[in-house]
Coordinates of C-alpha atoms and ligand atoms in Angstrom, one line a residue:
X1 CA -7.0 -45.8 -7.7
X2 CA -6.8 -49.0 -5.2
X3 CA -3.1 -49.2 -4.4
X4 CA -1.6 -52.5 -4.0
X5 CA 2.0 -53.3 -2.3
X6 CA 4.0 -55.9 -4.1
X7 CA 7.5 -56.8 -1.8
X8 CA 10.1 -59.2 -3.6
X9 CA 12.7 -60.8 -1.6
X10 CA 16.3 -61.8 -2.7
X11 CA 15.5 -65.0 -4.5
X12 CA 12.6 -63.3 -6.5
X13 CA 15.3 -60.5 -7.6
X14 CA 18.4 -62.5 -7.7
X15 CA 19.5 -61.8 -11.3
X16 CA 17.9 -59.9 -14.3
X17 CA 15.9 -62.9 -15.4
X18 CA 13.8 -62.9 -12.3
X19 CA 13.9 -59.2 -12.4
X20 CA 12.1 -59.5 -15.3
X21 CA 9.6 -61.8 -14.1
X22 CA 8.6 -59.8 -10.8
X23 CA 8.1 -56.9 -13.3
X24 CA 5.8 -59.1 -15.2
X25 CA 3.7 -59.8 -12.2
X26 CA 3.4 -56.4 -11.3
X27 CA 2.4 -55.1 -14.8
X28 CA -0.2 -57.8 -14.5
X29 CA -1.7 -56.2 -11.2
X30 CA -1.3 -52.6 -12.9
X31 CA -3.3 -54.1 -15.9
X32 CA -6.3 -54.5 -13.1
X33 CA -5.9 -50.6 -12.3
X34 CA -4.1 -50.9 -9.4
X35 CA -1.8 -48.3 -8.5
X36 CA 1.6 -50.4 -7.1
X37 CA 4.2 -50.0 -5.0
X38 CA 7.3 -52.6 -5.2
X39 CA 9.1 -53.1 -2.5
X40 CA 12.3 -54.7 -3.2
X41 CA 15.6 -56.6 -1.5
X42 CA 18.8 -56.8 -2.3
X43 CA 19.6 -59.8 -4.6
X44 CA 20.3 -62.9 -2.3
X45 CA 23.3 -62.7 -1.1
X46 CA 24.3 -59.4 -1.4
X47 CA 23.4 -58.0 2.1
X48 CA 25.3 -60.6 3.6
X49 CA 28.6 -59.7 1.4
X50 CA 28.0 -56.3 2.3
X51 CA 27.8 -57.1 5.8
X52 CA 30.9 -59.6 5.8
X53 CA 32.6 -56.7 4.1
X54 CA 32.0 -54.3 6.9
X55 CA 33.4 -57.0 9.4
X56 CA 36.3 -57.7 7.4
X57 CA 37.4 -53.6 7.6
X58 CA 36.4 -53.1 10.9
X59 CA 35.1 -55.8 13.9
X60 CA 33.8 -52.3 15.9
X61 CA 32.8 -50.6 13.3
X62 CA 30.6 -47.2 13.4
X63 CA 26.9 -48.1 13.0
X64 CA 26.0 -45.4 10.6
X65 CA 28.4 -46.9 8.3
X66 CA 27.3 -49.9 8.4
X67 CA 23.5 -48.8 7.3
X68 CA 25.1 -46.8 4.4
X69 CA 27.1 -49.8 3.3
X70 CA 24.5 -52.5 3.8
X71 CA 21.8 -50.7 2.7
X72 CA 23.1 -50.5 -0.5
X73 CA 22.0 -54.1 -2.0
X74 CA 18.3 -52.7 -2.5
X75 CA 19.1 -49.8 -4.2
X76 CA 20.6 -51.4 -7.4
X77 CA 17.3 -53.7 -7.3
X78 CA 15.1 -51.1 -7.2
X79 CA 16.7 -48.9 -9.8
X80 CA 17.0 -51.9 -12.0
X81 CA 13.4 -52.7 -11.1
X82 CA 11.9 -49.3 -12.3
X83 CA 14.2 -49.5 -15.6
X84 CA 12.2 -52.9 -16.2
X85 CA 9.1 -51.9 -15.8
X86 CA 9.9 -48.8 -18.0
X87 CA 11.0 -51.0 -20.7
X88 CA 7.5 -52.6 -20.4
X89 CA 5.5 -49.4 -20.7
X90 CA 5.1 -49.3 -17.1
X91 CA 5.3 -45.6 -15.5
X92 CA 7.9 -46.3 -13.0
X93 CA 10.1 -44.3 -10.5
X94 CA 12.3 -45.8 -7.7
X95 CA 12.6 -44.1 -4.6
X96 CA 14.8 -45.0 -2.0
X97 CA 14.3 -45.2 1.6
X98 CA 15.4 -41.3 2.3
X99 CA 13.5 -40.1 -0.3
X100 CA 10.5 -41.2 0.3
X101 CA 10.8 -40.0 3.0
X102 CA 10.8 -43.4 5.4
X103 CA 11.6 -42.0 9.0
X104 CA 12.9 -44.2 11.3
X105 CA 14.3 -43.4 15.2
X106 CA 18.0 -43.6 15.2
X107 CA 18.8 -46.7 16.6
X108 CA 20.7 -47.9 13.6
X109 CA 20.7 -51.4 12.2
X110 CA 17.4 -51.9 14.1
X111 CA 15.9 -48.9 13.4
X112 CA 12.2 -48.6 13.9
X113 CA 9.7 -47.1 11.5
X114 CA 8.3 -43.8 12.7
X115 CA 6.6 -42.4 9.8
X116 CA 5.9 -42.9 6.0
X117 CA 4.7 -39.7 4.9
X118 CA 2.4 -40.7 1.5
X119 CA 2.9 -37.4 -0.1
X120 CA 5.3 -37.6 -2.6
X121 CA 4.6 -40.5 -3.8
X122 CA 0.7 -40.1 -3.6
X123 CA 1.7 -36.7 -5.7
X124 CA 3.5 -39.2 -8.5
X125 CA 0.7 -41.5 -8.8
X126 CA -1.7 -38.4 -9.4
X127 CA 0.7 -37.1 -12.2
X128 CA 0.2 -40.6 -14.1
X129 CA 2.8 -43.1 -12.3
X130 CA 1.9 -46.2 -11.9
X131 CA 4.7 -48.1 -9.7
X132 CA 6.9 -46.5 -7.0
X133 CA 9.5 -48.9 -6.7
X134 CA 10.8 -48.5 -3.4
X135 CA 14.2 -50.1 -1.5
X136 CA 13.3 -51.9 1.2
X137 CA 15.3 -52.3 4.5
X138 CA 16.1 -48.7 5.0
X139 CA 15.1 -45.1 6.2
X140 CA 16.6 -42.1 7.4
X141 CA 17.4 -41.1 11.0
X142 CA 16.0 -38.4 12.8
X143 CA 19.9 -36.5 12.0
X144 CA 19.4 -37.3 8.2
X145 CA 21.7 -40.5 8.4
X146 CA 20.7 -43.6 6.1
X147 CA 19.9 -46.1 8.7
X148 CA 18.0 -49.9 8.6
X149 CA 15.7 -52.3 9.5
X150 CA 17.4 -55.3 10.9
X151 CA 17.9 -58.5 8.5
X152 CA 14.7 -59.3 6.9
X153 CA 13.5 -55.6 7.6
X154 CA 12.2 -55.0 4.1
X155 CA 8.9 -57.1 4.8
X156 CA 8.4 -54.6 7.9
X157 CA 8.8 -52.1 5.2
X158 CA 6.2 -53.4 2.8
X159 CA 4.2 -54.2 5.4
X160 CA 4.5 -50.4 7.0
X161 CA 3.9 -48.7 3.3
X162 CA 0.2 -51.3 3.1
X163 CA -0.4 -49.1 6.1
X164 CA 0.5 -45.9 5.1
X165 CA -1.4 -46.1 2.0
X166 CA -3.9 -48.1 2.8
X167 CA -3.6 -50.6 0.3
X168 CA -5.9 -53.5 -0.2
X169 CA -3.2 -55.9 0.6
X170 CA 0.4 -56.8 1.3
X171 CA 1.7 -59.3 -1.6
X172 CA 4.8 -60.9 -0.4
X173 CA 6.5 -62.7 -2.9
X174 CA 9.4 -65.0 -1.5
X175 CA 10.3 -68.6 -2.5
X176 CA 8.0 -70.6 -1.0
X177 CA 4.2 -71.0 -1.8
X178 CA 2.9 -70.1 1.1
X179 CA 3.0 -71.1 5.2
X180 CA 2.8 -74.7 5.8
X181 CA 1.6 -76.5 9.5
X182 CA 5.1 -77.5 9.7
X183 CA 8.4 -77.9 8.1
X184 CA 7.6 -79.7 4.7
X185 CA 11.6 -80.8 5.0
X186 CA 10.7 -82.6 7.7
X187 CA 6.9 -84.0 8.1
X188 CA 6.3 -85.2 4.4
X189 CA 2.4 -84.7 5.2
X190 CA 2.9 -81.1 5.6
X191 CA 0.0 -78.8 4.6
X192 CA 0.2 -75.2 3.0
X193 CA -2.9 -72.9 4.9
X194 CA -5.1 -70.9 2.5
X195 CA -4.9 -68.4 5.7
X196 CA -3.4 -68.1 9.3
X197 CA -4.7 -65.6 11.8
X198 CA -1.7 -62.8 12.7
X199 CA -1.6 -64.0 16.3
X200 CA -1.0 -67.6 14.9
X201 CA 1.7 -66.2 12.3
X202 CA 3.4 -64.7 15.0
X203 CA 3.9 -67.2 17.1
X204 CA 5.0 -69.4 14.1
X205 CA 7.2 -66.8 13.3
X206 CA 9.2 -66.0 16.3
X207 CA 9.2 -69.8 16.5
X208 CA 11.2 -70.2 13.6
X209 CA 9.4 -70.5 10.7
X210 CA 11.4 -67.9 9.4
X211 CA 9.4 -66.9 6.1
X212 CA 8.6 -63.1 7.4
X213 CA 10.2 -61.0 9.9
X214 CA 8.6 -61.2 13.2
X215 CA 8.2 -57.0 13.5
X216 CA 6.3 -57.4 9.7
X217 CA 3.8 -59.4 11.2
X218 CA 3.1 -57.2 14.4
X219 CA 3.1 -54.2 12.3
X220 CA 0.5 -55.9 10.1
X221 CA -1.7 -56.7 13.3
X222 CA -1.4 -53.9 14.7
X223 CA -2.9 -52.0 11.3
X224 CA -4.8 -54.8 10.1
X225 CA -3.0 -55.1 7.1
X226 CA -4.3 -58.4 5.0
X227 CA -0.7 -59.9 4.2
X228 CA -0.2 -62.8 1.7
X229 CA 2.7 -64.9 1.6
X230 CA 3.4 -66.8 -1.9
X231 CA 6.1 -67.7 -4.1
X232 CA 7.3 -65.8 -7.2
X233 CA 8.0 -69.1 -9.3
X234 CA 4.5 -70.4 -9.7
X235 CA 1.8 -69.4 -11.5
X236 CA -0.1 -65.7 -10.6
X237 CA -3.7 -66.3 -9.2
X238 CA -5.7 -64.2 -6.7
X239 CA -5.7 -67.4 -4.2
X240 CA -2.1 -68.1 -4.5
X241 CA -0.3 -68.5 -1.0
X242 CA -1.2 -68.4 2.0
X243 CA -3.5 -65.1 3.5
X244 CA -2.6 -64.0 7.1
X245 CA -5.2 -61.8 8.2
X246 CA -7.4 -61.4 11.2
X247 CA -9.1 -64.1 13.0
X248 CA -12.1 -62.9 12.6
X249 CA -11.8 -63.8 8.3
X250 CA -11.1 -67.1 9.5
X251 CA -14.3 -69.0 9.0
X252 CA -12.9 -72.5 10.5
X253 CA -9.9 -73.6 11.3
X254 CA -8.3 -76.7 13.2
X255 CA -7.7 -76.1 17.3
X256 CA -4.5 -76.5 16.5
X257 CA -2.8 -74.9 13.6
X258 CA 1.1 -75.8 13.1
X259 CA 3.7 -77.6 15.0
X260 CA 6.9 -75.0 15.5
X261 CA 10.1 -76.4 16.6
X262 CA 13.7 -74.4 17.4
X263 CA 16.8 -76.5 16.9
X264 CA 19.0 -74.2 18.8
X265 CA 17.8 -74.3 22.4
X266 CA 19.5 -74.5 25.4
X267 CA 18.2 -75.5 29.1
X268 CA 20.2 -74.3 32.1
X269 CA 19.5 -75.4 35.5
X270 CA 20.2 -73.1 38.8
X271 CA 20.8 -75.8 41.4
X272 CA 20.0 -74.9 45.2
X273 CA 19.2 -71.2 45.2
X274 CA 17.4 -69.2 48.2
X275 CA 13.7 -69.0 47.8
X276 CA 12.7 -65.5 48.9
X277 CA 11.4 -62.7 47.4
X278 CA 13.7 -61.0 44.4
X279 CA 15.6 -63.8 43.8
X280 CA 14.0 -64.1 40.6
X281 CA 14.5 -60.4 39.4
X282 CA 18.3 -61.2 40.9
X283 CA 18.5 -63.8 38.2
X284 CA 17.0 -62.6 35.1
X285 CA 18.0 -58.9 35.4
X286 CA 21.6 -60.0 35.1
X287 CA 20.3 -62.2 31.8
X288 CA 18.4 -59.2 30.4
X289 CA 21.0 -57.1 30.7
X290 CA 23.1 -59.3 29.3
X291 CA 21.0 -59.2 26.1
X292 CA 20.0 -63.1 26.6
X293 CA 16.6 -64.2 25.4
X294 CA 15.2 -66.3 27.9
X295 CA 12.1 -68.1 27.1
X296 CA 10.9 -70.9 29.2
X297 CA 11.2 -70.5 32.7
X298 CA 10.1 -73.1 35.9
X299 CA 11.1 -72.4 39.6
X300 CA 10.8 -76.2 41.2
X301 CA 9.3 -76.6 44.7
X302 CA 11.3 -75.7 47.4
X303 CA 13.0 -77.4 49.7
X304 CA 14.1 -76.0 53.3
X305 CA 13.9 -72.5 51.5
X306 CA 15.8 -73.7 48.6
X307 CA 14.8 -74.4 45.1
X308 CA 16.2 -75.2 41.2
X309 CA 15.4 -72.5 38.8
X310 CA 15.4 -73.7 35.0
X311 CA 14.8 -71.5 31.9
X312 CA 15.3 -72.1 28.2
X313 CA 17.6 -69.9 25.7
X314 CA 19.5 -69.9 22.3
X315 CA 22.2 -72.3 22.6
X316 CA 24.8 -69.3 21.5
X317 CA 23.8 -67.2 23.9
X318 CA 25.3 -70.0 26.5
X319 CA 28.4 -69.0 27.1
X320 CA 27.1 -65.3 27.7
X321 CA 24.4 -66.5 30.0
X322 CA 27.0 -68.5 32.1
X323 CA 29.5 -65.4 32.6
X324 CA 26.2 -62.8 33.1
X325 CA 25.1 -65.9 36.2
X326 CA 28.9 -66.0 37.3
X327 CA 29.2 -62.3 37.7
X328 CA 25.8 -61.8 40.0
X329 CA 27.2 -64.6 42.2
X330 CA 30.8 -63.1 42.5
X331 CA 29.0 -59.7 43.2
X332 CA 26.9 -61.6 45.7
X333 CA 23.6 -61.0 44.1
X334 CA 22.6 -64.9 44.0
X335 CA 23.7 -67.7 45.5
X336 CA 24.0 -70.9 43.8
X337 CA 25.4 -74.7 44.2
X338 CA 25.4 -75.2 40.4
X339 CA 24.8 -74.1 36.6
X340 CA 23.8 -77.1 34.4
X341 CA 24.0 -76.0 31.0
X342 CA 22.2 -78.7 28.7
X343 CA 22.6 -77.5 25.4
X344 CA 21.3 -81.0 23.6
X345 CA 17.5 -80.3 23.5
X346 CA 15.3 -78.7 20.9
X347 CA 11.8 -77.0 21.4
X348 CA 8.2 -78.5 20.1
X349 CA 5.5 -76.3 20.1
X350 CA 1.6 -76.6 18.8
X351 CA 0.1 -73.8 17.9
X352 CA -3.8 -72.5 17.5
X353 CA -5.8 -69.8 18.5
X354 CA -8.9 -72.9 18.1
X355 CA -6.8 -73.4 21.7
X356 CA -8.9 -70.9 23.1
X357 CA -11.9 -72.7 23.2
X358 CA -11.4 -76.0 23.1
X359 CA -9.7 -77.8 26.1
X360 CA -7.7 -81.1 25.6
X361 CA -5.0 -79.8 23.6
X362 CA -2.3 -80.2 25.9
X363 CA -2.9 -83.8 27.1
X364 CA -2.9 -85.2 23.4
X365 CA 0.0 -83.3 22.9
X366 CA 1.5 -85.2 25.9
X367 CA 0.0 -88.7 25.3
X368 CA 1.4 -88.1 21.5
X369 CA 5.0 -87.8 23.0
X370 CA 4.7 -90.5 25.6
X371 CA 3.1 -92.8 23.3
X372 CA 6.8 -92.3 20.9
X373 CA 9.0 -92.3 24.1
X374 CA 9.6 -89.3 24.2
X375 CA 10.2 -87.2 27.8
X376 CA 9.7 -84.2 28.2
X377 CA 11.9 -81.8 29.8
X378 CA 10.0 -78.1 30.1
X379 CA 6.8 -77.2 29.7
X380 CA 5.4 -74.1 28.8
X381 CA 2.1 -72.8 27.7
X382 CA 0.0 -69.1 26.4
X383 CA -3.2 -68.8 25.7
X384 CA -2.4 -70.3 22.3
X385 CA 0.8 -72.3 22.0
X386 CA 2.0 -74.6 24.4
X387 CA 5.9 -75.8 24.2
X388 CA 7.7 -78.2 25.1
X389 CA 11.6 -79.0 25.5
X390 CA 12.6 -82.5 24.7
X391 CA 16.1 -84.0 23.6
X392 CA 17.2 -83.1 20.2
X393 CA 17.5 -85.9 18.4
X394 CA 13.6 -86.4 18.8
X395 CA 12.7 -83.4 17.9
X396 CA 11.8 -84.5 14.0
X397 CA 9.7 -87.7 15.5
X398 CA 8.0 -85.5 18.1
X399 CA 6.9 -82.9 15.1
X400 CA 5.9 -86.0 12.7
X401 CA 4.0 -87.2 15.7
X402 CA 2.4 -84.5 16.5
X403 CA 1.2 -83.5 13.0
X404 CA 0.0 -86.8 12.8
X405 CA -2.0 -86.6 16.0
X406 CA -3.7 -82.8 15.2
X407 CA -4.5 -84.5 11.9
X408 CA -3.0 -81.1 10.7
X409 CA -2.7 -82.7 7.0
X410 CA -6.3 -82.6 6.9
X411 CA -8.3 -78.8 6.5
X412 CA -10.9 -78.1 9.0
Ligands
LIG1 N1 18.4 -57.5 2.3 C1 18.1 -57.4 3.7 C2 18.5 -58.7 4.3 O1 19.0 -59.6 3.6 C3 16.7 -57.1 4.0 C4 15.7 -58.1 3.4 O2 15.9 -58.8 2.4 O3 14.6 -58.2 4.0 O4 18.4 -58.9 5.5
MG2 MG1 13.1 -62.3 4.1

């Protein structure tokens, strides 16, 4: 039988009630023949208890611990899962992450999917089961120690288990309908996209739109897993949501797609420092190592052998940036007159893989912000986003503006 993944996040599993109406759902997909397997979270809220309980006991604590304790929410919501569906008739077993078995490497709470053997399960389904209800978030370690995902892991898990079993598509139900060209909250025109191609769902994603986990959506790519985003408190359809596929099933689309924007950034300046070879790789090696996500980065013209470097990161990552920058130029790695640390600007970006082909792009975007007054601080472009930093309290004009201009409330 066609087997069809089905992952529910917290909200959609918060308390019996909605328990109850997930397991509806999926009786309706087992109704079509489908064989299913549910992959759940823990009920909202839990994982971050769990997590602030770990803290509480222990600031340094032992990773392997941690897993085992945090990893815990999904397996009361998959056990209580495959009770409700048994109570409906429904064949239904819950397996969790070890006994699947989901192997993962053993860095633990970031642990990455190795392998998802499909026997046992595949063995259940022949023997007459219709839903494996599996926890999501976690696996075992190569040294048979419960480990997981990272936060928001358990869409990389439903998204890894589409793969393994080659499932016809990736259903993830969460508590919006869908992916929208920008933040309803804050551009009222807002669209939701019938589909978005992976390379544009990524970029969205890592941008902020946080509905799935950045890895879920690589992983998805990477296998060509169709992956549909919609919300568990409206009505069940087959065109619910929004479909992130490849480009290719995208018949037309707008050149650009969505406007992105990060709240949190921060732009540091390195005044006056040599311009010769490696002093780049003297800069952001110290950063790297330092764990600091750098994303922007512009080297200004030089001047007598002397130039400004400027790159963007997380405005809590700062502080750590600073010390990593002060330590290289104690140890006389770099050599600079001054660190400016402006920490009130946000990041803009437009997003389309229509980008490709069609040129233009980038000057409306920058007539759109000069037009509204707004300057722009740092630019930066790929082959299908281009990003700008700007001062933060534009930041919701500059996305309305934007939208506007694209005419992204429109469809193609
Ligand atoms: N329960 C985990 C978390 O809150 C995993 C997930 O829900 O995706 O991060
Ligand atoms: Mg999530």
């Amino acid at each position: 039988m066609p087997v069809l993944v089905m992952k529910f996040g917290g909200t959609s599993v918060a308390n019996i009630d909605r328990i109850r109406r997930a397991a509806k759902r999926v009786g309706v997909e087992v109704a079509k023949g489908y064989d299913v397997i549910v992959i759940v979270s823990a009920m909202s809220g839990k994982t971050n208890e769990l997590v602030n309980w770990v803290g509480e006991i222990s600031p340094l604590y032992d990773a392997r611990e941690y897993d085992a304790v945090v990893s815990s929410g999904e397996n009361v919501t998959a056990g209580l899962m495959a009770l409700t569906l048994q109570e409906m008739d429904v064949p239904a077993r819950s397996w969790q992450g070890w006994q699947v078995p989901l192997k993962t490497n053993s860095s633990h709470s970031s642990a990455r999917i190795e392998d998802i053997p499909p026997e046992n399960i595949t063995a259940k389904f022949t023997e007459g089961m219709r839903v494996a209800v599996v926890a999501g978030f976690q696996g075992i370690s190569p040294e048979g120690r419960i480990t997981t995902l990272g936060r928001g892991g358990s869409d990389t898990t439903a998204v890894a288990f589409a793969a393994a079993f080659n499932a016809e598509r990736c259903d993830i139900y969460t508590d919006v309908d869908g992916v929208y060209t920008t933040d309803p909250r804050i551009a009222s025109k807002a669209r939701k996209l019938d589909r978005i191609a992976f390379e544009e769902m990524l970029e969205l994603a890592s941008l902020g739109a946080k509905v799935l986990q950045t890895r879920s959506v690589e992983l998805a790519m990477r296998y060509n897993v169709k992956l549909r985003v919609l919300s568990s408190f409206e009505e069940q359809s087959d065109e619910a949501g929004t479909l992130v596929c490849a480009e290719e099933e995208i018949m037309e689309s707008n050149v650009v797609s969505g406007i992105a924007y990060s709240r949190d950034e921060a732009k540091m300046t390195l005044v006056s420092v040599a311009d010769r070879p490696g002093i780049a790789a003297a800069i952001f090696g110290p950063l790297s190592e330092a764990g600091i996500n750098v994303d922007m980065i512009v080297q200004n013209i030089s001047e007598e052998g002397r130039t400004d470097m400027t790159f963007s990161c997380p405005t809590d990552q700062v502080k750590r940036a600073e010390k990593a920058l002060l330590a290289a130029k104690d140890a006389g790695q770099i050599n600079y007159h001054d660190l400016i640390a402006d920490t009130d600007v946000a990041k803009v970006s437009a997003v389309g893989i229509g980008m490709r082909s069609q040129s233009g792009v980038a000057a409306k975007m920058f007539k759109t912000l000069s037009d509204e007054g707004v300057n722009i601080k740092v630019i930066a472009t790929s082959e299908i986003k281009i990003s700008v930093l700007i001062d933060r309290k534009y930041m919701e004009l500059a996305v309305q503006a934007l939208h506007d201009a694209f005419e992204l409330d429109k469809s193609a």
